[in-house]
Short mmCIF file of C-alpha atoms in Angstrom, two decimals:
data_model
loop_
_atom_site.label_atom_id
_atom_site.label_comp_id
_atom_site.label_asym_id
_atom_site.label_seq_id
_atom_site.Cartn_x
_atom_site.Cartn_y
_atom_site.Cartn_z
CA MET A 1 153.76 40.95 162.39
CA LYS A 2 150.62 42.55 163.85
CA LYS A 3 151.53 45.83 162.15
CA PHE A 4 151.71 44.16 158.74
CA ARG A 5 148.44 42.30 159.40
CA ASP A 6 146.68 45.59 160.25
CA ILE A 7 148.01 47.20 157.07
CA ALA A 8 146.83 44.24 155.03
CA ILE A 9 143.35 44.45 156.56
CA LEU A 10 143.22 48.18 155.84
CA LEU A 11 144.30 47.68 152.23
CA LEU A 12 141.73 44.92 151.79
CA ALA A 13 139.00 47.19 153.19
CA LEU A 14 140.02 50.00 150.85
CA LEU A 15 140.05 47.60 147.91
CA LEU A 16 136.59 46.28 148.76
CA SER A 17 135.14 49.80 149.22
CA THR A 18 136.64 50.88 145.89
CA GLN A 19 135.16 47.86 144.16
CA LEU A 20 131.77 48.50 145.75
CA PHE A 21 131.86 52.12 144.59
CA ALA A 22 132.90 51.03 141.11
CA ASN A 23 129.99 48.60 141.02
CA GLU A 24 127.43 51.26 141.96
CA LYS A 25 125.10 52.02 139.09
CA VAL A 26 125.55 55.30 137.26
CA TYR A 27 122.28 56.96 136.26
CA LYS A 28 122.42 59.03 133.09
CA LEU A 29 119.74 61.63 132.37
CA LYS A 30 119.22 64.07 129.50
CA MET A 31 118.12 67.68 129.94
CA ALA A 32 116.71 69.88 127.15
CA THR A 33 116.78 73.65 127.59
CA THR A 34 114.90 76.48 125.91
CA TRP A 35 118.15 78.48 125.90
CA GLY A 36 120.90 78.79 123.34
CA PRO A 37 124.47 77.85 124.27
CA THR A 38 125.54 81.42 125.09
CA LEU A 39 122.42 82.82 126.80
CA SER A 40 123.77 83.55 130.27
CA PRO A 41 122.74 83.21 133.02
CA LEU A 42 119.96 80.87 131.84
CA ILE A 43 122.14 78.22 130.20
CA ASP A 44 124.63 78.57 133.08
CA THR A 45 121.91 77.50 135.49
CA SER A 46 121.20 74.33 133.50
CA LYS A 47 124.88 73.42 133.48
CA ASN A 48 125.41 74.34 137.14
CA MET A 49 122.56 72.07 138.21
CA ALA A 50 124.00 69.13 136.27
CA LYS A 51 127.46 69.75 137.73
CA LEU A 52 126.14 69.97 141.28
CA ALA A 53 124.14 66.75 140.90
CA GLU A 54 127.17 64.87 139.60
CA GLU A 55 129.49 66.18 142.30
CA MET A 56 127.08 65.55 145.19
CA SER A 57 126.39 62.02 143.95
CA ASN A 58 130.09 61.15 143.54
CA GLY A 59 129.50 60.63 139.85
CA ARG A 60 126.48 58.35 140.20
CA LEU A 61 124.15 60.91 138.58
CA LYS A 62 125.23 62.33 135.24
CA ILE A 63 123.07 64.80 133.34
CA ARG A 64 123.72 65.72 129.71
CA VAL A 65 122.62 69.28 128.94
CA ASP A 66 121.37 69.95 125.41
CA ALA A 67 121.02 73.62 124.48
CA ALA A 68 118.30 74.67 122.04
CA ASN A 69 120.67 74.64 119.07
CA LYS A 70 121.12 70.89 119.57
CA HIS A 71 117.55 69.66 119.91
CA LYS A 72 116.16 72.43 117.63
CA ALA A 73 112.92 72.89 119.62
CA PRO A 74 113.30 75.63 122.25
CA PHE A 75 109.56 75.75 122.87
CA GLY A 76 109.12 72.02 122.50
CA VAL A 77 110.79 71.26 125.83
CA PHE A 78 107.47 70.68 127.61
CA ASP A 79 106.35 68.07 125.10
CA MET A 80 109.75 66.36 124.99
CA VAL A 81 109.89 65.94 128.76
CA LYS A 82 106.25 64.85 128.92
CA ALA A 83 106.92 62.18 126.29
CA GLY A 84 110.08 60.98 128.01
CA GLN A 85 112.29 61.99 125.09
CA TYR A 86 114.17 64.03 127.68
CA ASP A 87 114.23 63.34 131.41
CA ILE A 88 114.52 66.99 132.45
CA GLY A 89 113.72 70.34 130.89
CA HIS A 90 114.87 73.83 131.82
CA SER A 91 112.47 76.51 130.62
CA ALA A 92 109.78 78.85 131.98
CA SER A 93 106.25 77.88 132.98
CA TYR A 94 104.48 80.81 131.31
CA TYR A 95 105.58 79.55 127.90
CA TRP A 96 102.96 76.81 128.30
CA LYS A 97 100.05 79.22 128.77
CA GLY A 98 98.59 78.09 125.44
CA LYS A 99 98.65 74.45 126.57
CA ASP A 100 97.26 75.07 130.05
CA ILE A 101 96.44 78.48 131.53
CA ASN A 102 96.98 77.04 135.02
CA LEU A 103 100.74 76.91 134.38
CA LEU A 104 101.01 80.66 133.78
CA PRO A 105 101.40 81.99 137.37
CA PHE A 106 104.44 79.89 138.30
CA THR A 107 106.76 82.21 136.39
CA SER A 108 105.50 85.66 137.40
CA MET A 109 102.31 87.69 137.40
CA PRO A 110 101.92 91.43 136.73
CA PHE A 111 101.93 93.49 139.93
CA GLY A 112 102.64 90.29 141.87
CA LEU A 113 105.23 88.87 144.22
CA THR A 114 108.87 89.95 144.10
CA ALA A 115 111.57 87.29 143.77
CA PRO A 116 112.25 86.84 147.53
CA GLU A 117 108.52 86.89 148.22
CA GLN A 118 107.86 84.35 145.49
CA TYR A 119 110.60 81.99 146.69
CA ALA A 120 109.06 82.18 150.16
CA TRP A 121 105.66 81.38 148.65
CA PHE A 122 107.05 78.39 146.76
CA TYR A 123 108.84 76.81 149.71
CA TYR A 124 106.85 78.00 152.73
CA GLY A 125 103.52 79.24 151.40
CA GLY A 126 102.18 76.24 149.47
CA GLY A 127 103.33 77.31 146.01
CA LEU A 128 105.44 74.23 145.33
CA GLU A 129 102.53 71.93 146.19
CA LEU A 130 100.25 73.84 143.82
CA MET A 131 102.85 73.60 141.08
CA GLN A 132 103.02 69.81 141.47
CA LYS A 133 99.22 69.70 141.38
CA ALA A 134 99.17 71.62 138.09
CA TYR A 135 101.91 69.54 136.43
CA SER A 136 100.87 66.11 137.75
CA LYS A 137 98.39 65.49 134.93
CA TYR A 138 101.25 65.75 132.44
CA GLY A 139 103.38 63.13 134.16
CA MET A 140 105.88 65.72 135.34
CA TYR A 141 107.22 67.35 138.45
CA SER A 142 108.18 71.03 138.28
CA PHE A 143 110.61 72.91 140.50
CA PRO A 144 111.82 76.53 140.65
CA GLY A 145 114.68 76.91 138.21
CA GLY A 146 116.23 80.36 138.68
CA ASN A 147 114.93 83.91 138.84
CA THR A 148 115.75 87.01 136.80
CA GLY A 149 114.36 89.26 139.51
CA ILE A 150 112.14 92.10 138.39
CA GLN A 151 112.26 92.61 134.64
CA MET A 152 112.38 96.08 133.16
CA GLY A 153 109.26 97.48 131.51
CA GLY A 154 110.99 97.94 128.18
CA TRP A 155 112.79 100.26 125.77
CA PHE A 156 110.74 103.06 124.18
CA ARG A 157 111.74 105.36 121.35
CA LYS A 158 109.49 108.11 122.75
CA GLU A 159 108.57 109.12 126.27
CA ILE A 160 105.19 107.95 127.58
CA LYS A 161 103.55 110.95 129.23
CA SER A 162 99.95 109.78 129.39
CA LEU A 163 97.64 106.90 128.55
CA ASP A 164 96.97 108.50 125.16
CA ASP A 165 100.62 107.89 124.22
CA LEU A 166 99.96 104.14 124.34
CA LYS A 167 97.09 104.26 121.86
CA GLY A 168 98.34 102.67 118.65
CA LEU A 169 101.87 102.20 119.99
CA LYS A 170 103.49 99.16 118.37
CA MET A 171 105.21 97.09 121.03
CA ARG A 172 106.73 93.67 121.33
CA ILE A 173 105.50 92.32 124.67
CA PRO A 174 104.37 88.68 124.81
CA GLY A 175 102.22 86.63 127.16
CA PHE A 176 99.76 87.89 129.73
CA ALA A 177 101.41 91.31 129.86
CA GLY A 178 100.76 91.61 126.13
CA GLU A 179 97.07 90.97 126.72
CA ILE A 180 97.02 93.74 129.34
CA MET A 181 98.77 96.16 127.02
CA ALA A 182 96.41 95.31 124.18
CA LYS A 183 93.46 96.05 126.48
CA VAL A 184 94.68 99.64 126.97
CA GLY A 185 95.22 100.27 123.24
CA VAL A 186 98.73 99.06 122.44
CA GLU A 187 99.26 97.27 119.12
CA VAL A 188 100.99 94.19 120.50
CA THR A 189 103.26 92.11 118.31
CA ASN A 190 105.63 89.22 118.85
CA ILE A 191 108.87 89.17 116.90
CA ALA A 192 111.66 86.59 116.90
CA PRO A 193 114.52 87.66 119.19
CA ALA A 194 117.02 87.78 116.33
CA GLU A 195 114.87 90.38 114.54
CA LEU A 196 114.10 92.67 117.49
CA PHE A 197 116.98 95.13 117.18
CA MET A 198 116.38 95.67 113.47
CA ALA A 199 112.64 96.15 114.05
CA LEU A 200 113.29 98.78 116.70
CA GLU A 201 116.02 100.50 114.71
CA ARG A 202 113.87 100.70 111.56
CA ASN A 203 110.76 101.95 113.40
CA SER A 204 108.81 98.78 112.63
CA ILE A 205 108.01 98.83 116.34
CA ASP A 206 108.01 101.72 118.79
CA ALA A 207 108.95 99.81 121.92
CA LEU A 208 109.84 96.38 123.19
CA GLU A 209 110.22 94.45 126.40
CA TRP A 210 113.08 92.01 126.86
CA VAL A 211 114.53 91.25 130.31
CA GLY A 212 116.92 93.60 132.08
CA PRO A 213 120.41 95.10 131.68
CA SER A 214 122.27 91.78 131.90
CA MET A 215 120.55 90.44 128.77
CA ASP A 216 119.43 93.69 127.14
CA ILE A 217 123.00 94.96 126.74
CA LYS A 218 123.82 92.10 124.38
CA MET A 219 120.85 93.03 122.18
CA GLY A 220 121.86 96.68 121.82
CA PHE A 221 118.42 98.20 122.34
CA HIS A 222 119.92 101.08 124.33
CA LYS A 223 121.63 102.27 121.16
CA VAL A 224 118.34 103.24 119.46
CA ALA A 225 115.73 103.68 122.21
CA PRO A 226 116.68 106.20 124.93
CA PHE A 227 113.77 105.65 127.36
CA TYR A 228 114.14 102.67 129.71
CA TYR A 229 110.97 102.02 131.71
CA THR A 230 110.84 100.29 135.06
CA GLY A 231 109.01 97.00 135.44
CA TRP A 232 105.47 96.04 136.43
CA HIS A 233 104.67 92.96 134.36
CA GLU A 234 107.26 90.43 135.59
CA PRO A 235 108.35 91.25 139.14
CA ALA A 236 109.83 87.79 139.74
CA SER A 237 110.36 85.74 136.60
CA GLU A 238 111.08 82.22 137.80
CA MET A 239 112.45 79.64 135.40
CA GLN A 240 111.62 75.97 135.95
CA PHE A 241 113.09 72.49 135.96
CA MET A 242 110.55 70.02 134.61
CA VAL A 243 111.27 66.38 135.48
CA ASN A 244 109.59 63.39 133.88
CA LYS A 245 107.94 61.45 136.73
CA ASP A 246 108.97 58.03 135.44
CA SER A 247 112.59 59.15 135.10
CA PHE A 248 112.56 60.64 138.59
CA ASN A 249 110.89 57.66 140.23
CA LYS A 250 113.44 55.25 138.75
CA LEU A 251 116.22 56.99 140.67
CA PRO A 252 117.23 55.69 144.12
CA LYS A 253 115.87 57.82 146.97
CA ASP A 254 119.23 59.41 147.73
CA LEU A 255 119.69 60.49 144.10
CA GLN A 256 116.17 61.90 144.01
CA LYS A 257 117.08 64.03 147.02
CA ILE A 258 120.38 65.07 145.45
CA LEU A 259 118.63 66.10 142.23
CA VAL A 260 116.06 68.21 144.11
CA ILE A 261 118.80 69.90 146.15
CA ALA A 262 120.91 70.56 143.03
CA MET A 263 117.92 72.22 141.34
CA ARG A 264 117.22 74.39 144.38
CA VAL A 265 120.83 75.54 144.77
CA ALA A 266 121.28 76.23 141.05
CA ALA A 267 118.03 78.20 140.97
CA TYR A 268 119.01 80.53 143.79
CA ASP A 269 122.50 80.90 142.35
CA MET A 270 120.99 82.16 139.10
CA TYR A 271 119.07 84.81 141.01
CA ILE A 272 122.18 86.22 142.69
CA GLN A 273 124.29 85.79 139.54
CA ASP A 274 121.79 87.77 137.48
CA TYR A 275 121.60 90.44 140.18
CA ASP A 276 125.34 90.97 139.79
CA LEU A 277 125.19 90.80 136.00
CA ASN A 278 122.42 93.43 135.93
CA ALA A 279 124.41 95.79 138.14
CA THR A 280 127.53 95.38 136.00
CA ALA A 281 125.69 95.74 132.70
CA TRP A 282 123.86 98.85 133.86
CA GLN A 283 127.17 100.53 134.75
CA ASP A 284 128.47 99.72 131.26
CA MET A 285 125.28 100.98 129.59
CA LYS A 286 125.38 104.29 131.45
CA LYS A 287 129.05 104.79 130.63
CA GLU A 288 128.59 104.10 126.91
CA TYR A 289 125.22 105.89 126.54
CA PRO A 290 124.87 108.48 129.33
CA ASN A 291 121.69 109.90 127.77
CA ILE A 292 119.60 106.84 128.64
CA GLN A 293 116.65 108.01 130.74
CA VAL A 294 115.16 105.65 133.30
CA LYS A 295 111.43 106.33 133.58
CA THR A 296 108.39 105.05 135.43
CA LEU A 297 105.03 104.95 133.70
CA PRO A 298 102.66 107.83 134.62
CA LYS A 299 99.95 107.21 137.21
CA ASP A 300 97.10 107.17 134.69
CA VAL A 301 98.92 104.50 132.70
CA MET A 302 99.63 102.40 135.78
CA ASP A 303 96.03 102.73 136.93
CA ALA A 304 94.77 101.58 133.53
CA LEU A 305 97.17 98.62 133.47
CA LYS A 306 96.13 97.53 136.97
CA LYS A 307 92.46 97.80 136.00
CA ALA A 308 93.01 95.73 132.85
CA ASN A 309 95.04 93.18 134.83
CA LYS A 310 92.28 92.80 137.41
CA GLU A 311 89.57 92.36 134.77
CA LEU A 312 91.55 89.72 132.88
CA ARG A 313 92.34 87.81 136.06
CA VAL A 314 88.69 87.79 137.14
CA ASP A 315 87.62 86.50 133.74
CA LEU A 316 90.27 83.76 133.62
CA SER A 317 89.68 82.69 137.22
CA ALA A 318 85.96 82.29 136.59
CA LYS A 319 86.71 79.79 133.82
CA ASN A 320 89.59 77.93 135.53
CA PRO A 321 89.12 76.78 139.17
CA LEU A 322 92.75 75.66 139.59
CA LEU A 323 94.03 78.97 138.27
CA LYS A 324 91.81 80.76 140.78
CA GLU A 325 93.22 78.59 143.56
CA ILE A 326 96.79 79.45 142.54
CA LEU A 327 96.14 83.18 142.14
CA ASP A 328 94.22 83.32 145.42
CA SER A 329 97.15 81.61 147.13
CA GLN A 330 99.59 84.15 145.71
CA ASP A 331 97.34 87.06 146.66
CA ALA A 332 96.93 85.79 150.22
CA TYR A 333 100.65 85.27 150.61
CA MET A 334 101.42 88.72 149.19
CA LYS A 335 99.03 90.28 151.68
CA LYS A 336 100.95 88.53 154.45
CA VAL A 337 104.50 89.13 153.22
CA ARG A 338 104.25 92.58 151.62
CA GLU A 339 104.01 94.40 154.94
CA TRP A 340 107.37 92.93 155.92
CA SER A 341 108.85 93.73 152.51
CA LYS A 342 107.79 97.32 153.02
CA MET A 343 109.14 97.49 156.57
CA SER A 344 112.44 95.92 155.63
CA ASP A 345 113.58 96.50 152.05
CA TYR A 346 111.40 99.40 150.93
CA LEU A 347 111.80 101.68 153.93
CA TYR A 348 115.50 100.88 154.23
CA LEU A 349 116.07 101.83 150.59
CA LYS A 350 113.79 104.86 150.86
CA ASP A 351 115.78 106.19 153.81
CA ASN A 352 119.19 105.45 152.37
CA LEU A 353 119.10 106.55 148.73
#
């Protein structure tokens, strides 16, 4: 009799726990992305974060991911999250440079931190706190959302042998890097992604910057431009998760923590996923087009770009105190961390290539 009583008590306990779980509120959020439905690994990161959040919360947190083809406003994500039309956005902070220059450095800065260095700055060097300070006025939180690693300097139809070769060169290179290039004589233009290959193929432009092998291979630039230049302008391009503060604060504390953890895990997973995708794509590119030449820009070009970068930063910092605080923080952290990067990664690679 005791045995049956114990079984009955156990079944009752299981029934009650199941009912309690069933009665727990499910929180449904919407996320808008800047990315199309097939743009890996960017869209993958959005979906991975939503999946992680749902799994870790036992289904209590469900996030619907809308790619850009659904909401029709890839560069309207900031405004949609700010307004509460969407609870979360997945994009990149430097897209909002025109809205607020202080948001620019949270993606990447020319000649700045590498991806591991930048992640260390975000989580252990005060970067995350500065990002919240910059986004707070818009009623949003912002968190690292995945890194491409260093982006390549671009595809060029002709070799760049000196600074003179940049004078009058027509190049697609947006953002702050475009301003630097314009300062040294490049005719900078911005063209819609769907039109880039045709523009390069038809000589409407002489060069363009996109991302790196993992995304460049899909665009086909290597088929018409044989010179592939190494990067300088985006050494650690970090995407972002923007979260509407009201939406976040309505979540129970445990779900807030789960959401933050899901974003952090998905972000780092994108970094290592893209590292693998770049390596694989580069092998395929070399096999299909063995005449691709990987080049670094000549010293006089690099010197001119660094000079232009410094002048622009000084000018912008003088006008924007918060931007100066952010850039100073990055510079100070780079001074601290770069010596270790040199001792570890650089010298190891130098001695083993």
